[in-house]
mmCIF file of C-alpha atoms in Angstrom:
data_model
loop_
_atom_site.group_PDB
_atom_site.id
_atom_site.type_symbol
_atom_site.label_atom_id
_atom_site.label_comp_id
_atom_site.label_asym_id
_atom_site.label_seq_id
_atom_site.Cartn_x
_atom_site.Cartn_y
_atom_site.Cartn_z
ATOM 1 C CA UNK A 718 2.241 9.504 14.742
ATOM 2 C CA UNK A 719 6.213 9.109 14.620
ATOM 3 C CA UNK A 720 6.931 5.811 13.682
ATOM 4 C CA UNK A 721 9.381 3.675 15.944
ATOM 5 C CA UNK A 722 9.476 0.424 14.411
ATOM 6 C CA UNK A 723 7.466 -0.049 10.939
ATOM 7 C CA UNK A 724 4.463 -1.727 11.777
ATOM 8 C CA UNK A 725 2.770 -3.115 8.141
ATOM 9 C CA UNK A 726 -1.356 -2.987 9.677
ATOM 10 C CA UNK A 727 -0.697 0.901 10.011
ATOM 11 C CA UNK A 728 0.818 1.489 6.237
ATOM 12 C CA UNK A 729 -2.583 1.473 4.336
ATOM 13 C CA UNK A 730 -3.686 3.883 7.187
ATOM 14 C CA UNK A 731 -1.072 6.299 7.113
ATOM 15 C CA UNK A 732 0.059 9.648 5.068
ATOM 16 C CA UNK A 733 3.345 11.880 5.195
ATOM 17 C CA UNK A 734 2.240 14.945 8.085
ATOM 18 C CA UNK A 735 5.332 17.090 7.784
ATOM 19 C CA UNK A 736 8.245 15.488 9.749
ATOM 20 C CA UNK A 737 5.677 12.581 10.972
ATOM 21 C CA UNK A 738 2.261 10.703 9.977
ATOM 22 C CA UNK A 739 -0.861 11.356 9.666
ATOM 23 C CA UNK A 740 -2.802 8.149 10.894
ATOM 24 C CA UNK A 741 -6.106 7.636 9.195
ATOM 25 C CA UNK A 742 -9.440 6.291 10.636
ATOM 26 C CA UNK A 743 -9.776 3.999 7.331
ATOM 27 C CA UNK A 744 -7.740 2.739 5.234
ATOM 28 C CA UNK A 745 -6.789 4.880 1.967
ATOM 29 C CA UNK A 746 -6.464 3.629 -1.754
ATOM 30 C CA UNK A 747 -3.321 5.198 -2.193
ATOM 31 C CA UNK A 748 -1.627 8.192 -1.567
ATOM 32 C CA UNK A 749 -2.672 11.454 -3.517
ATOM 33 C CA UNK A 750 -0.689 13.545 -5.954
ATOM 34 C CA UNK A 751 -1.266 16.591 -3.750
ATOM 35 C CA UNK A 752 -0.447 14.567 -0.798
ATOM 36 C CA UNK A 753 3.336 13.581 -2.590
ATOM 37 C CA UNK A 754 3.827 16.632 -3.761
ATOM 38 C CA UNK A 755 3.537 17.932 -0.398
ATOM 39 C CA UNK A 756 5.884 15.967 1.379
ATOM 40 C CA UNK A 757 8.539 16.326 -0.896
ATOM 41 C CA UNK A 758 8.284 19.766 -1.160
ATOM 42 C CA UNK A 759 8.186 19.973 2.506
ATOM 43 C CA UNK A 760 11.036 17.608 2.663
ATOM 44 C CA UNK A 761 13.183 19.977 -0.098
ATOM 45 C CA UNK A 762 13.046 23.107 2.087
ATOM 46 C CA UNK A 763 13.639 21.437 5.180
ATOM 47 C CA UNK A 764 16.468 19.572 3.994
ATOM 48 C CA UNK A 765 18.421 22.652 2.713
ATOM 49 C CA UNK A 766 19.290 24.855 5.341
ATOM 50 C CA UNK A 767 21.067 21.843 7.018
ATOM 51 C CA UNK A 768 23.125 20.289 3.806
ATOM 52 C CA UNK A 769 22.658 22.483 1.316
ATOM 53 C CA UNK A 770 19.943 22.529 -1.969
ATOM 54 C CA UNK A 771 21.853 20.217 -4.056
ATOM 55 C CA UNK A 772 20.349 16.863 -3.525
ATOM 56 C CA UNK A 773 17.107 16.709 -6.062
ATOM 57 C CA UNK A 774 15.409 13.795 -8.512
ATOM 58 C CA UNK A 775 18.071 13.634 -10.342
ATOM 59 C CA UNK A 776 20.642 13.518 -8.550
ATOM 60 C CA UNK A 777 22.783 10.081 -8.625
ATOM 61 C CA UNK A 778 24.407 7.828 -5.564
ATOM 62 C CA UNK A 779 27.518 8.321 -6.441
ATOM 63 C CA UNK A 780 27.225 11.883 -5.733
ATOM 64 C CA UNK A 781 25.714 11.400 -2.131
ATOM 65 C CA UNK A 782 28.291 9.085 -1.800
ATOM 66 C CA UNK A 783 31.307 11.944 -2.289
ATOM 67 C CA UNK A 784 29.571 14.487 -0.621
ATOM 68 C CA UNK A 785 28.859 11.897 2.666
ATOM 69 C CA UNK A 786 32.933 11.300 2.206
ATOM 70 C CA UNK A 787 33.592 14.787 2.197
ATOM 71 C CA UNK A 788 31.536 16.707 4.370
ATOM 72 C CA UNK A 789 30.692 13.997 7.432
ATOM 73 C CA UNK A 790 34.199 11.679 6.497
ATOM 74 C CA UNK A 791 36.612 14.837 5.954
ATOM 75 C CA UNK A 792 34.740 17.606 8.051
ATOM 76 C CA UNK A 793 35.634 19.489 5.175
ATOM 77 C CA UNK A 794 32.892 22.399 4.289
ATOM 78 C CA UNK A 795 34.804 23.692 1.228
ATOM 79 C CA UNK A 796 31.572 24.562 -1.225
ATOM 80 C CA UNK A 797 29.597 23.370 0.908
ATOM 81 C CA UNK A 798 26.515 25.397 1.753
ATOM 82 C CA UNK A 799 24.590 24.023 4.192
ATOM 83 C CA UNK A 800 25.215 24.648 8.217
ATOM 84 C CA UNK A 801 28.310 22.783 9.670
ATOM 85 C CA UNK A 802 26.819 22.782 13.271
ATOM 86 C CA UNK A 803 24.421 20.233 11.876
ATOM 87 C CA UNK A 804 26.876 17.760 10.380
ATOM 88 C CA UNK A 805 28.691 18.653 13.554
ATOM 89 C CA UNK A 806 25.818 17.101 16.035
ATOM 90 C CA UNK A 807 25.032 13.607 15.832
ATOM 91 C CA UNK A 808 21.805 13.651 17.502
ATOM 92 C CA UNK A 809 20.494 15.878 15.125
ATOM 93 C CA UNK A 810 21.331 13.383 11.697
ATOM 94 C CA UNK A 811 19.748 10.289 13.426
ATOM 95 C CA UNK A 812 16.627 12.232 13.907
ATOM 96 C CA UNK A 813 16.074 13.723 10.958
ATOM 97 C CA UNK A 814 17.654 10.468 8.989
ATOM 98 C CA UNK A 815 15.186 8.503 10.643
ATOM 99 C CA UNK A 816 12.094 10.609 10.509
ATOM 100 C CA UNK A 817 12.837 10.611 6.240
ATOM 101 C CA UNK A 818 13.878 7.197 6.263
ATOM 102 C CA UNK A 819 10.393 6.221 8.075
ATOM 103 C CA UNK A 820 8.837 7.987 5.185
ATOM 104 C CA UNK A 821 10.966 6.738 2.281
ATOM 105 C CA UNK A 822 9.328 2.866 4.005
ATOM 106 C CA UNK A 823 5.972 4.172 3.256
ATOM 107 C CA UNK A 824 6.441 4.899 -0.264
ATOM 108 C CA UNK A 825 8.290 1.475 -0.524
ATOM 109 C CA UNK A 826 5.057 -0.122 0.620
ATOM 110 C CA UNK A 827 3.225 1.562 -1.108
ATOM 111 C CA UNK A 828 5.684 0.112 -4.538
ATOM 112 C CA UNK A 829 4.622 -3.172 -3.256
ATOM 113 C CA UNK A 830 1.086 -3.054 -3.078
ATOM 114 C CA UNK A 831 0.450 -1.293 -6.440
ATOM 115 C CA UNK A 832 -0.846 -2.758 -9.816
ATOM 116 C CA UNK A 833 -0.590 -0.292 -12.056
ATOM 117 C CA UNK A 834 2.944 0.525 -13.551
ATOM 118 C CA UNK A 835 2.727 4.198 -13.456
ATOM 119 C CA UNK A 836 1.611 4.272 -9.908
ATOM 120 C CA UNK A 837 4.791 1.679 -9.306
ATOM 121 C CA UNK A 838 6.831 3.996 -10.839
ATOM 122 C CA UNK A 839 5.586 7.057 -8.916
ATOM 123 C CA UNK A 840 6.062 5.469 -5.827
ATOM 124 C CA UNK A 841 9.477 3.902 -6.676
ATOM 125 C CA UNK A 842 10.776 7.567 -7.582
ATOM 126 C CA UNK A 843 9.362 9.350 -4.503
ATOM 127 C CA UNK A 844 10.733 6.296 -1.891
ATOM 128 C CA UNK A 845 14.202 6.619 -3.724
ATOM 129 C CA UNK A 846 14.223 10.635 -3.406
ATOM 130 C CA UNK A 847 13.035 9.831 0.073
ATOM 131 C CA UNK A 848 15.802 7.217 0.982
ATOM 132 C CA UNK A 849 18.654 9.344 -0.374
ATOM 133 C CA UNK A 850 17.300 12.342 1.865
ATOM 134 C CA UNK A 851 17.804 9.814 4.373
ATOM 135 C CA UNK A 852 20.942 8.758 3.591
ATOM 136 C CA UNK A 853 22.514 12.245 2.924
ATOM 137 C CA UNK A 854 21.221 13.409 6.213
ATOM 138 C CA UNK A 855 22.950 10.662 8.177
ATOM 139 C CA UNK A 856 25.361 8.492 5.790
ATOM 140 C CA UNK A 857 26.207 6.011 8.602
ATOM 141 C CA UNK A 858 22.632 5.311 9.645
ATOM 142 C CA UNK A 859 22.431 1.955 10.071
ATOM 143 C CA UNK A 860 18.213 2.237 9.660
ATOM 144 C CA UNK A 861 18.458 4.284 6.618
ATOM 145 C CA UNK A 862 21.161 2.234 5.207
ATOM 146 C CA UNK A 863 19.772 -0.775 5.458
ATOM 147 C CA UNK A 864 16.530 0.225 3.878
ATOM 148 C CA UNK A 865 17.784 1.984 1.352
ATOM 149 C CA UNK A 866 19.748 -1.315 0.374
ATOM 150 C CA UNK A 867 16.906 -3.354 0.514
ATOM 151 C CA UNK A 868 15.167 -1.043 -1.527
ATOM 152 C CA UNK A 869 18.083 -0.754 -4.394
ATOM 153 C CA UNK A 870 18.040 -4.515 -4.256
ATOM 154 C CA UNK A 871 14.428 -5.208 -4.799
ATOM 155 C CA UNK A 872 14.838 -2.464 -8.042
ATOM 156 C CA UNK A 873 18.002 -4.534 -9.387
ATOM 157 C CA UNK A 874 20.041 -1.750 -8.589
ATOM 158 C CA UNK A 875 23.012 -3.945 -6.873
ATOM 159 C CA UNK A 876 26.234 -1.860 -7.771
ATOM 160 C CA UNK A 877 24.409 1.187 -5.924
ATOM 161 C CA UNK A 878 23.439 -0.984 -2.992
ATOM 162 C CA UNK A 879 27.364 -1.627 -2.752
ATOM 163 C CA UNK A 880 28.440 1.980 -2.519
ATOM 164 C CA UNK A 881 26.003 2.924 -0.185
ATOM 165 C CA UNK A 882 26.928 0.000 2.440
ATOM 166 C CA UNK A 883 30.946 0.652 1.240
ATOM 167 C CA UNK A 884 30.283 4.577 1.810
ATOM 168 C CA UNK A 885 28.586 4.066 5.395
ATOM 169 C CA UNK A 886 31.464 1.597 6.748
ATOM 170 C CA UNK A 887 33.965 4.653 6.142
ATOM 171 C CA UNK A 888 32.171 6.726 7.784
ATOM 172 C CA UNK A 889 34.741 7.646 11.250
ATOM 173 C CA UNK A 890 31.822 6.569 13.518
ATOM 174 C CA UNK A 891 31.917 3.434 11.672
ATOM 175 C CA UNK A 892 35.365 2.184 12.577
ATOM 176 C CA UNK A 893 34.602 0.511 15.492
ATOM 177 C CA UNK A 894 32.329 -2.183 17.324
ATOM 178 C CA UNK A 895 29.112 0.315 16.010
ATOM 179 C CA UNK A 896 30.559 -0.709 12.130
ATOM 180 C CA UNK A 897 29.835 -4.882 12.186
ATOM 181 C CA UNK A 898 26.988 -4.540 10.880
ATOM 182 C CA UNK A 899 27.651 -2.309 7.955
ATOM 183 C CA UNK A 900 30.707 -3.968 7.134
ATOM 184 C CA UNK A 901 29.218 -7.375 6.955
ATOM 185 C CA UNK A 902 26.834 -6.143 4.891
ATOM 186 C CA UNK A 903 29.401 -4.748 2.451
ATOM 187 C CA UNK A 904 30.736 -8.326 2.426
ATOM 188 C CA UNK A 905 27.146 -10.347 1.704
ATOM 189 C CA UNK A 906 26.622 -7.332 -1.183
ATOM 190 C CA UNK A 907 30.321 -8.556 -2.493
ATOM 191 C CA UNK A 908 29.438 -11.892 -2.936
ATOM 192 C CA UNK A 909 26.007 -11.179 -4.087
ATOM 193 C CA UNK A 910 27.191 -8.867 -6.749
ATOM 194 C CA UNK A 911 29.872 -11.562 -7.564
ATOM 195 C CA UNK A 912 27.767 -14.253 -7.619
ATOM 196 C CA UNK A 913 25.454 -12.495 -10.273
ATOM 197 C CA UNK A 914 28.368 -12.248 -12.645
ATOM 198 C CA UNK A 915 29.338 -14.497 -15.264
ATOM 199 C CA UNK A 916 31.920 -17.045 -15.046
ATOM 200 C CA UNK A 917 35.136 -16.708 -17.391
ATOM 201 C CA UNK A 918 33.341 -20.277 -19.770
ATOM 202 C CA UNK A 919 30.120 -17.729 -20.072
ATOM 203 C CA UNK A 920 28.165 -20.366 -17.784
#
C-alpha cells in the first residue's frame, strides 16, 4: 500500500515494503530488527544516486540545511555528487520526499506506542534518519516539513525545528503564495522558541 493520507487503524498493521507498505492481516507487536535494518538500508542506496552518499546517522540538521541552500536554493552542484537532473525535476522530490516521509510517520508511531526505552530510542533514531531523508530529498516539502517539525518538537529539539521551517521558506519555490504556510510556521516556532526562554529578572 502507498499511503495518501496517514490513517492511525492501519499503523499497527503496517511494515516498510521498499518504497511503500506492506499491509498486514493482523496486527504486529512491533517492527523487527531485520525489518529496520532493511528499510534503511534500502533507503541508503536508493537515496544516493540522486543526492549523493553523504546523508547518514550521524549526520546533523544544520548540514541538510546548507546542502538544501546550496544545491536546490543555489543550483549550484560544486562537490556535489549526486545527479542534477533530479534536483532539477520537481515531480521527482515530492515523490520520493513523500514516499520517505510516509515512512519516517510510521516509525514516529511506532515512538509513541512503545514502553520500553530502548525500543523508544530505536524508533526515535530510525524516524529521525527517515525524516531527514525526507527532508533532503525535497527541502520545501510542505508534508515532510511539517512532520519532521512536529517530530523535533515532541523530542525537545526546538532550535532544529526552527532551521528546518527557516530553511524550507528560502527555498525559490517558496517565495510566493505556495510559502504561507511555511513562513507562518517559522513565525509560531519564533515565538515558541521565545517564549521558552527566560526573561532578563530570571522569572
Amino acid at each position: 500500500i502507498e499511503e495518501s493520507f496517514p490513517f492511525d487503524w492501519m499503523y499497527p498493521h503496517l511494515e516498510p515494503h521498499g518504497l511503500i507498505f506492506k499491509i498486514n492481516r493482523q496486527p504486529l507487536p512491533g517492527l523487527s530488527d531485520e525489518i529496520v535494518e532493511q528499510d534503511h538500508d534500502y533507503w541508503r542506496r536508493l537515496v544516493r544516486p540522486m543526492i549523493g552518499d553523504w546523508l547518514t546517522d550521524d549526520t546533523a540538521v544544520g548540514e541538510i540545511a546548507a546542502f538544501a541552500k546550496k544545491t536546490f536554493g543555489k543550483q549550484d552542484f560544486s562537490g556535489f555528487t549526486g545527479d542534477p537532473r533530479f534536483i532539477q525535476n520537481a515531480y521527482s522530490h515530492r515523490m520520493f520526499s513523500k514516499l520517505r516521509s510516509s515512512i519516517a510517520g510510521l516509525y514516529a508511531w511506532r515512538l509513541k506506542q512503545a514502553t520500553d526505552a530502548s525500543e523508544k530510542e530505536r524508533m526515535a533514531r530510525e524516524a529521525d534518519f527517515a525524516f531527514r531523508q525526507a527532508w533532503a530529498l525535497c527541502p520545501y516539502s510542505p508534508e515532510a516539513v511539517f512532520r519532521y517539525v512536529n517530530f523535533l518538537l515532541a523530542q525537545d529539539r526546538g532550535a532544529d525545528a526552527l532551521l528546518v521551517a527557516e530553511t524550507a521558506a528560502q527555498m525559490p519555490s517558496m517565495q510566493g503564495k505556495d510559502g504561507e504556510q511555511i513562513r507562518a510556521l517559522v513565525e509560531q516556532l519564533k515565538k515558541f522558541q521565545k517564549a521558552k526562554q527566560p526573561s532578563s529578572d530570571g522569572k
